[in-house]
Amino acid sequence: MSGATDFDLFRTSEFHEELRAAVQDVVRDKIAPYAAAVDEEARYPQEAHDALVASDFFAPHVPEEYGGVGADALATCIVIEEVARADASASLIPAVNKLGSLPVMLGASEEVKQRYLPPLARGEAGFSYGLSEREAGSDTASMKCRARRDGDDWVLNGQKSWITNAGVSEYYTVLAVTDPDGPRGNNVSAFVVEKSDAGFTFGEKERKLGIKGSPTRELHFDNCRIPGDRIVGAEGDGLKIALRTLDHTRVTIGAQAVGIAQGALDHALAYVKERKQFGKHIADFQGIQFMLADMAMELEAARTMVYVAAAKSERGDADLSFFGAAAKCFASDVAMKITTDAVQLLGGAGYTRDFPLERMMRDAKITQIYEGTNQVQRIVMARQLLKG
């Protein structure tokens, strides 16, 4: 997929649209049929996992030199968007694989990249991201997880909370304080932890409102010893790498939100064209038409913001922090509004599990919360504005 990075800010290339069609085929045949059961049973979407691996959409962002297909930022967003259109839980597989591995791509040694990126590219191992803690959510610099040197090794103690696909992924990028007396924010380092490492365990699965197919668990470290060469970047650079990562991956959450919103609009449109009241299809009522127009208008604005942010992510533009936060914030707010309106358009039917709208509404909510709440996104944007 390399060589497809020169795209117009406001128009996708022929390559990107061919990719979209390919993802849609996989979603229609291998992911959408299981989405309701995945939610109902709160189980990992293994069918989607297998289909994504088979089609090279499991971790499309991994560069070709590490055995990946080298999808650019927009291509990766399109994969996530189209999967989320049918199943938000399944869309977290490529999204979190990028989130977990991007710190390695941005800051790790070549040796670490060669060790961990090829298995991810082949679909042999997923990659999760361990930043948040119970008392360190938005305030990441207040984390308590510690890593201390012991000879050539590092020993981790502490916990991480709200970790997506925990227990399924083989690899975890974990942030820990390496200099308790050092300056706040510059005393954190990043490490790769493997699922099989002694002293590394998982908490119980969280019982969640939505994205029930994606397991969310705590990570627990009890004298977890890892080799010294698993550090990602220089000692003390962990939080800088983590925040750089989020600048890029917030765009993928925007893409997920756009996909959820598009799926909801698709179902709402189909319903209002079939449902009759007062002797005609409810799509013929102007009040319904105005709702649909507003939903579509806001959706296309969100999609454009996400695609522009994806282009900036690919180029590494200086204003990515603003645009990544703006795309994630706006798209997730739009997804919440559109899914709520879609439930309303179906009336009582929308409130039942006979239709996927109530699931999409529940799934949309998390996009306003994870990878930085939308309140934090507004802080990020304001800081960028005030910097000039």
mmCIF file of C-alpha atoms in Angstrom:
data_model
loop_
_atom_site.group_PDB
_atom_site.id
_atom_site.type_symbol
_atom_site.label_atom_id
_atom_site.label_comp_id
_atom_site.label_asym_id
_atom_site.label_seq_id
_atom_site.Cartn_x
_atom_site.Cartn_y
_atom_site.Cartn_z
ATOM 1 C CA MET A 1 0.000 0.000 0.000
ATOM 2 C CA SER A 2 3.009 2.294 0.019
ATOM 3 C CA GLY A 3 3.223 5.033 -2.577
ATOM 4 C CA ALA A 4 -0.371 6.056 -1.913
ATOM 5 C CA THR A 5 0.395 8.918 0.421
ATOM 6 C CA ASP A 6 0.109 11.834 -2.008
ATOM 7 C CA PHE A 7 -3.591 12.487 -1.736
ATOM 8 C CA ASP A 8 -5.590 15.673 -2.009
ATOM 9 C CA LEU A 9 -6.793 17.010 1.320
ATOM 10 C CA PHE A 10 -10.386 17.011 0.156
ATOM 11 C CA ARG A 11 -10.501 14.075 -2.224
ATOM 12 C CA THR A 12 -9.575 10.460 -1.711
ATOM 13 C CA SER A 13 -7.531 8.756 -4.412
ATOM 14 C CA GLU A 14 -8.640 5.874 -6.624
ATOM 15 C CA PHE A 15 -6.481 3.652 -4.410
ATOM 16 C CA HIS A 16 -8.340 4.720 -1.271
ATOM 17 C CA GLU A 17 -11.741 4.059 -2.821
ATOM 18 C CA GLU A 18 -10.642 0.638 -4.071
ATOM 19 C CA LEU A 19 -9.449 -0.093 -0.553
ATOM 20 C CA ARG A 20 -12.809 1.024 0.836
ATOM 21 C CA ALA A 21 -14.637 -1.357 -1.497
ATOM 22 C CA ALA A 22 -12.362 -4.234 -0.459
ATOM 23 C CA VAL A 23 -12.974 -3.568 3.235
ATOM 24 C CA GLN A 24 -16.717 -3.318 2.627
ATOM 25 C CA ASP A 25 -16.684 -6.784 1.040
ATOM 26 C CA VAL A 26 -14.920 -8.266 4.074
ATOM 27 C CA VAL A 27 -17.255 -6.466 6.473
ATOM 28 C CA ARG A 28 -20.400 -7.567 4.648
ATOM 29 C CA ASP A 29 -19.396 -11.228 4.468
ATOM 30 C CA LYS A 30 -17.290 -11.828 7.581
ATOM 31 C CA ILE A 31 -17.980 -9.147 10.218
ATOM 32 C CA ALA A 32 -21.506 -7.713 9.998
ATOM 33 C CA PRO A 33 -23.265 -11.115 10.331
ATOM 34 C CA TYR A 34 -21.725 -11.603 13.801
ATOM 35 C CA ALA A 35 -21.938 -8.046 15.171
ATOM 36 C CA ALA A 36 -25.212 -8.468 17.095
ATOM 37 C CA ALA A 37 -24.108 -11.766 18.666
ATOM 38 C CA VAL A 38 -20.733 -10.296 19.657
ATOM 39 C CA ASP A 39 -22.547 -7.513 21.522
ATOM 40 C CA GLU A 40 -25.217 -9.773 23.009
ATOM 41 C CA GLU A 41 -22.685 -12.315 24.271
ATOM 42 C CA ALA A 42 -20.023 -9.705 25.161
ATOM 43 C CA ARG A 43 -17.434 -11.862 23.439
ATOM 44 C CA TYR A 44 -14.333 -11.043 21.450
ATOM 45 C CA PRO A 45 -15.155 -10.806 17.701
ATOM 46 C CA GLN A 46 -12.940 -13.712 16.662
ATOM 47 C CA GLU A 47 -14.633 -13.962 13.259
ATOM 48 C CA ALA A 48 -13.684 -10.346 12.569
ATOM 49 C CA HIS A 49 -10.179 -10.932 13.923
ATOM 50 C CA ASP A 50 -9.625 -13.851 11.559
ATOM 51 C CA ALA A 51 -11.102 -11.981 8.583
ATOM 52 C CA LEU A 52 -8.922 -8.932 9.239
ATOM 53 C CA VAL A 53 -5.791 -11.081 9.454
ATOM 54 C CA ALA A 54 -6.670 -12.925 6.236
ATOM 55 C CA SER A 55 -7.230 -9.662 4.344
ATOM 56 C CA ASP A 56 -4.189 -7.759 5.713
ATOM 57 C CA PHE A 57 -6.459 -5.302 7.548
ATOM 58 C CA PHE A 58 -5.398 -6.465 11.038
ATOM 59 C CA ALA A 59 -2.587 -3.908 11.357
ATOM 60 C CA PRO A 60 -2.443 -2.183 7.977
ATOM 61 C CA HIS A 61 -0.289 0.676 9.267
ATOM 62 C CA VAL A 62 2.855 -1.453 9.738
ATOM 63 C CA PRO A 63 5.511 -0.408 7.183
ATOM 64 C CA GLU A 64 6.582 -2.751 4.428
ATOM 65 C CA GLU A 65 10.126 -3.072 5.792
ATOM 66 C CA TYR A 66 8.637 -4.892 8.799
ATOM 67 C CA GLY A 67 6.441 -7.184 6.740
ATOM 68 C CA GLY A 68 3.367 -4.961 6.729
ATOM 69 C CA VAL A 69 1.389 -3.506 3.863
ATOM 70 C CA GLY A 70 2.412 0.056 4.693
ATOM 71 C CA ALA A 71 -1.014 1.689 4.638
ATOM 72 C CA ASP A 72 -0.872 5.449 4.951
ATOM 73 C CA ALA A 73 -2.801 7.237 7.692
ATOM 74 C CA LEU A 74 -5.891 7.821 5.557
ATOM 75 C CA ALA A 75 -5.973 4.214 4.347
ATOM 76 C CA THR A 76 -5.812 3.005 7.953
ATOM 77 C CA CYS A 77 -8.645 5.380 8.863
ATOM 78 C CA ILE A 78 -10.759 4.047 6.003
ATOM 79 C CA VAL A 79 -10.256 0.463 7.229
ATOM 80 C CA ILE A 80 -11.342 1.450 10.744
ATOM 81 C CA GLU A 81 -14.263 3.552 9.481
ATOM 82 C CA GLU A 82 -15.706 0.813 7.288
ATOM 83 C CA VAL A 83 -15.383 -1.880 9.976
ATOM 84 C CA ALA A 84 -16.992 0.448 12.561
ATOM 85 C CA ARG A 85 -19.894 0.993 10.186
ATOM 86 C CA ALA A 86 -20.974 -2.546 11.087
ATOM 87 C CA ASP A 87 -19.210 -3.343 14.370
ATOM 88 C CA ALA A 88 -17.408 -0.821 16.569
ATOM 89 C CA SER A 89 -15.892 -3.593 18.697
ATOM 90 C CA ALA A 90 -14.244 -5.156 15.660
ATOM 91 C CA SER A 91 -12.934 -1.791 14.471
ATOM 92 C CA LEU A 92 -10.899 -1.570 17.667
ATOM 93 C CA ILE A 93 -8.693 -4.412 16.433
ATOM 94 C CA PRO A 94 -6.825 -2.364 13.772
ATOM 95 C CA ALA A 95 -7.267 0.843 15.799
ATOM 96 C CA VAL A 96 -5.661 -0.504 18.981
ATOM 97 C CA ASN A 97 -2.970 -2.353 17.060
ATOM 98 C CA LYS A 98 -1.904 1.043 15.744
ATOM 99 C CA LEU A 99 -2.225 2.704 19.155
ATOM 100 C CA GLY A 100 -0.151 0.027 20.900
ATOM 101 C CA SER A 101 2.585 -0.228 18.291
ATOM 102 C CA LEU A 102 2.959 3.401 17.237
ATOM 103 C CA PRO A 103 5.201 4.254 20.235
ATOM 104 C CA VAL A 104 7.514 1.491 18.991
ATOM 105 C CA MET A 105 7.434 2.916 15.466
ATOM 106 C CA LEU A 106 8.064 6.454 16.747
ATOM 107 C CA GLY A 107 10.688 5.848 19.397
ATOM 108 C CA ALA A 108 12.071 2.322 19.630
ATOM 109 C CA SER A 109 15.428 1.020 18.491
ATOM 110 C CA GLU A 110 15.652 -0.828 15.209
ATOM 111 C CA GLU A 111 16.177 -4.057 17.152
ATOM 112 C CA VAL A 112 12.898 -3.613 19.055
ATOM 113 C CA LYS A 113 11.050 -2.720 15.848
ATOM 114 C CA GLN A 114 12.375 -5.837 14.104
ATOM 115 C CA ARG A 115 11.331 -7.979 17.064
ATOM 116 C CA TYR A 116 7.746 -6.778 17.528
ATOM 117 C CA LEU A 117 6.411 -5.269 14.302
ATOM 118 C CA PRO A 118 6.690 -8.316 11.972
ATOM 119 C CA PRO A 119 4.543 -10.604 14.196
ATOM 120 C CA LEU A 120 1.968 -7.805 14.402
ATOM 121 C CA ALA A 121 2.001 -7.392 10.623
ATOM 122 C CA ARG A 122 1.489 -11.142 10.144
ATOM 123 C CA GLY A 123 -1.465 -11.146 12.530
ATOM 124 C CA GLU A 124 0.274 -13.428 14.993
ATOM 125 C CA ALA A 125 0.098 -10.919 17.863
ATOM 126 C CA GLY A 126 -1.994 -7.898 18.784
ATOM 127 C CA PHE A 127 -0.581 -4.778 20.453
ATOM 128 C CA SER A 128 -2.295 -2.866 23.294
ATOM 129 C CA TYR A 129 -1.447 0.400 25.034
ATOM 130 C CA GLY A 130 -0.987 0.852 28.781
ATOM 131 C CA LEU A 131 -1.082 4.518 29.798
ATOM 132 C CA SER A 132 -4.087 5.225 32.063
ATOM 133 C CA GLU A 133 -4.376 4.238 35.714
ATOM 134 C CA ARG A 134 -7.215 4.377 38.253
ATOM 135 C CA GLU A 135 -6.033 7.768 39.534
ATOM 136 C CA ALA A 136 -4.196 8.871 36.385
ATOM 137 C CA GLY A 137 -6.669 9.222 33.546
ATOM 138 C CA SER A 138 -6.633 12.675 32.008
ATOM 139 C CA ASP A 139 -3.720 13.538 34.316
ATOM 140 C CA THR A 140 -1.334 10.969 32.858
ATOM 141 C CA ALA A 141 1.773 12.491 34.459
ATOM 142 C CA SER A 142 0.469 11.502 37.909
ATOM 143 C CA MET A 143 0.841 7.776 37.179
ATOM 144 C CA LYS A 144 2.100 5.526 39.992
ATOM 145 C CA CYS A 145 3.287 2.484 38.011
ATOM 146 C CA ARG A 146 7.035 2.132 38.616
ATOM 147 C CA ALA A 147 9.921 0.573 36.727
ATOM 148 C CA ARG A 148 13.257 0.266 38.528
ATOM 149 C CA ARG A 149 16.567 -0.905 37.215
ATOM 150 C CA ASP A 150 17.921 -4.203 38.485
ATOM 151 C CA GLY A 151 21.171 -5.060 36.756
ATOM 152 C CA ASP A 152 20.470 -5.120 33.029
ATOM 153 C CA ASP A 153 16.738 -5.607 33.605
ATOM 154 C CA TRP A 154 13.769 -3.476 34.553
ATOM 155 C CA VAL A 155 11.268 -4.538 37.233
ATOM 156 C CA LEU A 156 7.706 -3.192 36.945
ATOM 157 C CA ASN A 157 5.230 -2.765 39.787
ATOM 158 C CA GLY A 158 1.775 -1.191 39.658
ATOM 159 C CA GLN A 159 -1.300 -1.287 37.485
ATOM 160 C CA LYS A 160 -2.897 0.170 34.360
ATOM 161 C CA SER A 161 -6.641 0.681 33.820
ATOM 162 C CA TRP A 162 -9.080 0.670 30.892
ATOM 163 C CA ILE A 163 -6.772 -1.268 28.595
ATOM 164 C CA THR A 164 -8.474 -2.167 25.335
ATOM 165 C CA ASN A 165 -8.120 -5.779 24.118
ATOM 166 C CA ALA A 166 -6.193 -6.651 27.296
ATOM 167 C CA GLY A 167 -5.777 -10.384 27.600
ATOM 168 C CA VAL A 168 -6.106 -10.859 23.847
ATOM 169 C CA SER A 169 -3.051 -8.890 22.737
ATOM 170 C CA GLU A 170 0.363 -10.504 23.053
ATOM 171 C CA TYR A 171 2.258 -7.216 23.342
ATOM 172 C CA TYR A 172 1.719 -4.098 25.486
ATOM 173 C CA THR A 173 3.388 -0.700 25.390
ATOM 174 C CA VAL A 174 3.458 0.263 29.078
ATOM 175 C CA LEU A 175 4.349 3.650 30.556
ATOM 176 C CA ALA A 176 5.989 3.685 33.984
ATOM 177 C CA VAL A 177 7.829 6.141 36.220
ATOM 178 C CA THR A 178 11.559 5.405 36.133
ATOM 179 C CA ASP A 179 12.736 8.392 38.203
ATOM 180 C CA PRO A 180 10.334 9.053 41.108
ATOM 181 C CA ASP A 181 12.306 12.136 42.137
ATOM 182 C CA GLY A 182 12.658 13.490 38.604
ATOM 183 C CA PRO A 183 10.708 16.357 37.039
ATOM 184 C CA ARG A 184 7.041 15.554 36.465
ATOM 185 C CA GLY A 185 6.410 14.427 32.901
ATOM 186 C CA ASN A 186 10.104 13.860 32.183
ATOM 187 C CA ASN A 187 10.472 10.926 34.573
ATOM 188 C CA VAL A 188 8.375 8.383 32.649
ATOM 189 C CA SER A 189 9.681 5.717 30.276
ATOM 190 C CA ALA A 190 7.994 3.324 27.857
ATOM 191 C CA PHE A 191 8.507 -0.432 27.677
ATOM 192 C CA VAL A 192 7.228 -3.404 25.692
ATOM 193 C CA VAL A 193 5.722 -6.046 27.976
ATOM 194 C CA GLU A 194 4.806 -9.489 26.664
ATOM 195 C CA LYS A 195 1.707 -11.381 27.774
ATOM 196 C CA SER A 196 3.846 -14.294 28.935
ATOM 197 C CA ASP A 197 6.126 -12.227 31.197
ATOM 198 C CA ALA A 198 6.222 -13.510 34.798
ATOM 199 C CA GLY A 199 4.509 -11.146 37.226
ATOM 200 C CA PHE A 200 2.182 -9.722 34.546
ATOM 201 C CA THR A 201 -1.527 -10.526 34.998
ATOM 202 C CA PHE A 202 -4.939 -9.135 34.089
ATOM 203 C CA GLY A 203 -7.948 -7.958 36.067
ATOM 204 C CA GLU A 204 -11.510 -9.049 35.401
ATOM 205 C CA LYS A 205 -13.254 -7.815 32.263
ATOM 206 C CA GLU A 206 -15.061 -4.511 32.749
ATOM 207 C CA ARG A 207 -18.850 -4.629 32.314
ATOM 208 C CA LYS A 208 -19.460 -1.835 29.840
ATOM 209 C CA LEU A 209 -22.248 0.155 28.204
ATOM 210 C CA GLY A 210 -20.927 -0.471 24.703
ATOM 211 C CA ILE A 211 -18.079 -1.971 22.650
ATOM 212 C CA LYS A 212 -18.843 -5.151 24.552
ATOM 213 C CA GLY A 213 -16.928 -7.304 22.097
ATOM 214 C CA SER A 214 -13.666 -5.588 22.940
ATOM 215 C CA PRO A 215 -12.348 -6.744 26.339
ATOM 216 C CA THR A 216 -11.306 -3.934 28.681
ATOM 217 C CA ARG A 217 -9.218 -5.025 31.664
ATOM 218 C CA GLU A 218 -6.604 -3.787 34.108
ATOM 219 C CA LEU A 219 -2.946 -4.730 33.757
ATOM 220 C CA HIS A 220 -1.233 -5.771 36.977
ATOM 221 C CA PHE A 221 2.538 -5.843 37.478
ATOM 222 C CA ASP A 222 3.976 -7.621 40.505
ATOM 223 C CA ASN A 223 7.770 -7.574 40.265
ATOM 224 C CA CYS A 224 7.424 -8.112 36.529
ATOM 225 C CA ARG A 225 10.970 -8.433 35.228
ATOM 226 C CA ILE A 226 11.694 -7.521 31.625
ATOM 227 C CA PRO A 227 15.010 -7.314 29.729
ATOM 228 C CA GLY A 228 16.624 -3.888 29.557
ATOM 229 C CA ASP A 229 16.493 -3.819 25.769
ATOM 230 C CA ARG A 230 12.686 -3.602 25.835
ATOM 231 C CA ILE A 231 12.724 0.101 26.661
ATOM 232 C CA VAL A 232 11.099 2.234 23.939
ATOM 233 C CA GLY A 233 13.181 5.328 23.270
ATOM 234 C CA ALA A 234 15.412 6.985 25.821
ATOM 235 C CA GLU A 235 14.828 6.779 29.550
ATOM 236 C CA GLY A 236 12.545 9.659 30.563
ATOM 237 C CA ASP A 237 11.088 10.141 27.071
ATOM 238 C CA GLY A 238 8.074 7.876 27.607
ATOM 239 C CA LEU A 239 5.405 10.497 28.142
ATOM 240 C CA LYS A 240 6.605 12.567 25.192
ATOM 241 C CA ILE A 241 6.345 9.471 22.978
ATOM 242 C CA ALA A 242 2.931 8.618 24.451
ATOM 243 C CA LEU A 243 1.519 12.064 23.732
ATOM 244 C CA ARG A 244 2.993 12.113 20.213
ATOM 245 C CA THR A 245 1.289 8.772 19.677
ATOM 246 C CA LEU A 246 -2.089 10.171 20.730
ATOM 247 C CA ASP A 247 -1.759 13.083 18.296
ATOM 248 C CA HIS A 248 -1.800 10.485 15.510
ATOM 249 C CA THR A 249 -4.193 7.900 16.915
ATOM 250 C CA ARG A 250 -6.924 10.339 17.934
ATOM 251 C CA VAL A 251 -7.513 10.616 14.192
ATOM 252 C CA THR A 252 -8.343 6.897 14.081
ATOM 253 C CA ILE A 253 -10.933 7.351 16.841
ATOM 254 C CA GLY A 254 -12.453 10.092 14.720
ATOM 255 C CA ALA A 255 -12.599 7.559 11.876
ATOM 256 C CA GLN A 256 -14.266 5.013 14.152
ATOM 257 C CA ALA A 257 -16.860 7.616 15.159
ATOM 258 C CA VAL A 258 -17.541 8.471 11.512
ATOM 259 C CA GLY A 259 -18.048 4.781 10.745
ATOM 260 C CA ILE A 260 -20.501 4.289 13.616
ATOM 261 C CA ALA A 261 -22.441 7.395 12.539
ATOM 262 C CA GLN A 262 -22.529 6.273 8.902
ATOM 263 C CA GLY A 263 -23.833 2.853 9.896
ATOM 264 C CA ALA A 264 -26.589 4.460 11.958
ATOM 265 C CA LEU A 265 -27.584 6.778 9.123
ATOM 266 C CA ASP A 266 -27.630 3.841 6.687
ATOM 267 C CA HIS A 267 -30.109 1.925 8.855
ATOM 268 C CA ALA A 268 -32.241 4.989 9.579
ATOM 269 C CA LEU A 269 -32.549 5.817 5.877
ATOM 270 C CA ALA A 270 -33.591 2.275 5.017
ATOM 271 C CA TYR A 271 -36.220 2.281 7.772
ATOM 272 C CA VAL A 272 -37.874 5.639 7.013
ATOM 273 C CA LYS A 273 -38.242 4.689 3.338
ATOM 274 C CA GLU A 274 -40.144 1.541 4.314
ATOM 275 C CA ARG A 275 -42.139 2.621 7.393
ATOM 276 C CA LYS A 276 -45.617 4.018 6.697
ATOM 277 C CA GLN A 277 -47.780 6.219 8.922
ATOM 278 C CA PHE A 278 -50.785 8.379 8.040
ATOM 279 C CA GLY A 279 -50.956 6.717 4.641
ATOM 280 C CA LYS A 280 -47.434 7.469 3.406
ATOM 281 C CA HIS A 281 -43.782 6.671 4.023
ATOM 282 C CA ILE A 282 -42.432 8.646 6.951
ATOM 283 C CA ALA A 283 -39.532 9.695 4.710
ATOM 284 C CA ASP A 284 -42.048 11.926 2.929
ATOM 285 C CA PHE A 285 -42.556 14.085 6.020
ATOM 286 C CA GLN A 286 -40.545 17.284 6.008
ATOM 287 C CA GLY A 287 -39.692 16.969 9.704
ATOM 288 C CA ILE A 288 -38.047 13.607 9.023
ATOM 289 C CA GLN A 289 -36.266 14.987 5.965
ATOM 290 C CA PHE A 290 -34.794 17.860 7.977
ATOM 291 C CA MET A 291 -33.462 15.413 10.575
ATOM 292 C CA LEU A 292 -31.851 13.286 7.863
ATOM 293 C CA ALA A 293 -30.345 16.326 6.153
ATOM 294 C CA ASP A 294 -28.796 17.550 9.405
ATOM 295 C CA MET A 295 -27.438 14.080 10.184
ATOM 296 C CA ALA A 296 -25.830 13.732 6.748
ATOM 297 C CA MET A 297 -24.462 17.286 6.773
ATOM 298 C CA GLU A 298 -22.774 16.864 10.145
ATOM 299 C CA LEU A 299 -21.482 13.420 9.182
ATOM 300 C CA GLU A 300 -19.788 14.736 6.036
ATOM 301 C CA ALA A 301 -18.248 17.623 7.999
ATOM 302 C CA ALA A 302 -16.858 15.105 10.497
ATOM 303 C CA ARG A 303 -15.540 12.830 7.747
ATOM 304 C CA THR A 304 -13.767 15.742 6.064
ATOM 305 C CA MET A 305 -12.154 16.786 9.350
ATOM 306 C CA VAL A 306 -10.933 13.249 9.940
ATOM 307 C CA TYR A 307 -9.499 12.907 6.440
ATOM 308 C CA VAL A 308 -7.728 16.271 6.664
ATOM 309 C CA ALA A 309 -6.284 15.252 10.048
ATOM 310 C CA ALA A 310 -5.192 11.919 8.528
ATOM 311 C CA ALA A 311 -3.301 13.788 5.804
ATOM 312 C CA LYS A 312 -1.613 15.904 8.469
ATOM 313 C CA SER A 313 -0.768 12.758 10.442
ATOM 314 C CA GLU A 314 0.857 11.216 7.378
ATOM 315 C CA ARG A 315 2.959 14.316 6.751
ATOM 316 C CA GLY A 316 3.681 14.945 10.427
ATOM 317 C CA ASP A 317 2.451 18.536 10.174
ATOM 318 C CA ALA A 318 3.208 20.899 13.036
ATOM 319 C CA ASP A 319 -0.495 21.573 13.598
ATOM 320 C CA LEU A 320 -1.414 17.888 13.943
ATOM 321 C CA SER A 321 -2.056 18.273 17.689
ATOM 322 C CA PHE A 322 -4.885 20.721 16.989
ATOM 323 C CA PHE A 323 -6.348 18.847 14.038
ATOM 324 C CA GLY A 324 -6.115 15.419 15.661
ATOM 325 C CA ALA A 325 -7.931 16.674 18.746
ATOM 326 C CA ALA A 326 -10.486 18.585 16.669
ATOM 327 C CA ALA A 327 -11.250 15.621 14.413
ATOM 328 C CA LYS A 328 -11.667 13.218 17.316
ATOM 329 C CA CYS A 329 -13.761 15.650 19.342
ATOM 330 C CA PHE A 330 -16.066 16.785 16.548
ATOM 331 C CA ALA A 331 -16.546 13.353 14.991
ATOM 332 C CA SER A 332 -17.360 11.694 18.307
ATOM 333 C CA ASP A 333 -19.851 14.403 19.256
ATOM 334 C CA VAL A 334 -21.455 13.998 15.828
ATOM 335 C CA ALA A 335 -21.570 10.206 16.213
ATOM 336 C CA MET A 336 -23.374 10.525 19.536
ATOM 337 C CA LYS A 337 -25.913 12.926 18.031
ATOM 338 C CA ILE A 338 -26.501 10.921 14.852
ATOM 339 C CA THR A 339 -26.926 7.586 16.619
ATOM 340 C CA THR A 340 -29.358 9.182 19.093
ATOM 341 C CA ASP A 341 -31.359 10.716 16.241
ATOM 342 C CA ALA A 342 -31.314 7.409 14.373
ATOM 343 C CA VAL A 343 -32.874 5.663 17.378
ATOM 344 C CA GLN A 344 -35.495 8.432 17.445
ATOM 345 C CA LEU A 345 -36.308 7.961 13.763
ATOM 346 C CA LEU A 346 -37.094 4.303 14.363
ATOM 347 C CA GLY A 347 -39.269 5.150 17.363
ATOM 348 C CA GLY A 348 -40.011 2.176 19.586
ATOM 349 C CA ALA A 349 -38.254 -0.155 17.148
ATOM 350 C CA GLY A 350 -35.047 1.814 17.555
ATOM 351 C CA TYR A 351 -35.106 1.124 21.287
ATOM 352 C CA THR A 352 -35.140 -2.641 20.779
ATOM 353 C CA ARG A 353 -32.342 -5.037 19.973
ATOM 354 C CA ASP A 354 -34.175 -6.122 16.843
ATOM 355 C CA PHE A 355 -32.319 -3.276 15.116
ATOM 356 C CA PRO A 356 -28.644 -2.304 15.523
ATOM 357 C CA LEU A 357 -29.303 1.364 16.305
ATOM 358 C CA GLU A 358 -29.383 1.011 20.094
ATOM 359 C CA ARG A 359 -26.061 -0.841 19.939
ATOM 360 C CA MET A 360 -24.553 1.865 17.761
ATOM 361 C CA MET A 361 -25.793 4.533 20.161
ATOM 362 C CA ARG A 362 -24.166 2.706 23.092
ATOM 363 C CA ASP A 363 -20.960 2.161 21.136
ATOM 364 C CA ALA A 364 -20.759 5.808 20.038
ATOM 365 C CA LYS A 365 -20.550 7.069 23.608
ATOM 366 C CA ILE A 366 -17.065 5.731 24.249
ATOM 367 C CA THR A 367 -15.627 7.729 21.340
ATOM 368 C CA GLN A 368 -16.273 10.871 23.400
ATOM 369 C CA ILE A 369 -14.274 9.413 26.300
ATOM 370 C CA TYR A 370 -11.292 7.285 25.341
ATOM 371 C CA GLU A 371 -7.955 8.491 23.980
ATOM 372 C CA GLY A 372 -8.678 11.676 25.883
ATOM 373 C CA THR A 373 -12.120 12.911 26.862
ATOM 374 C CA ASN A 374 -13.610 15.579 24.646
ATOM 375 C CA GLN A 375 -13.053 18.054 27.455
ATOM 376 C CA VAL A 376 -9.337 17.241 27.254
ATOM 377 C CA GLN A 377 -9.471 17.599 23.456
ATOM 378 C CA ARG A 378 -10.771 21.122 23.906
ATOM 379 C CA ILE A 379 -7.901 21.866 26.287
ATOM 380 C CA VAL A 380 -5.443 20.550 23.680
ATOM 381 C CA MET A 381 -7.016 22.718 20.978
ATOM 382 C CA ALA A 382 -7.084 25.820 23.177
ATOM 383 C CA ARG A 383 -3.416 25.402 24.096
ATOM 384 C CA GLN A 384 -2.488 25.159 20.422
ATOM 385 C CA LEU A 385 -4.511 28.285 19.661
ATOM 386 C CA LEU A 386 -2.922 30.238 22.499
ATOM 387 C CA LYS A 387 0.551 29.211 21.339
ATOM 388 C CA GLY A 388 -0.240 30.998 18.086
#
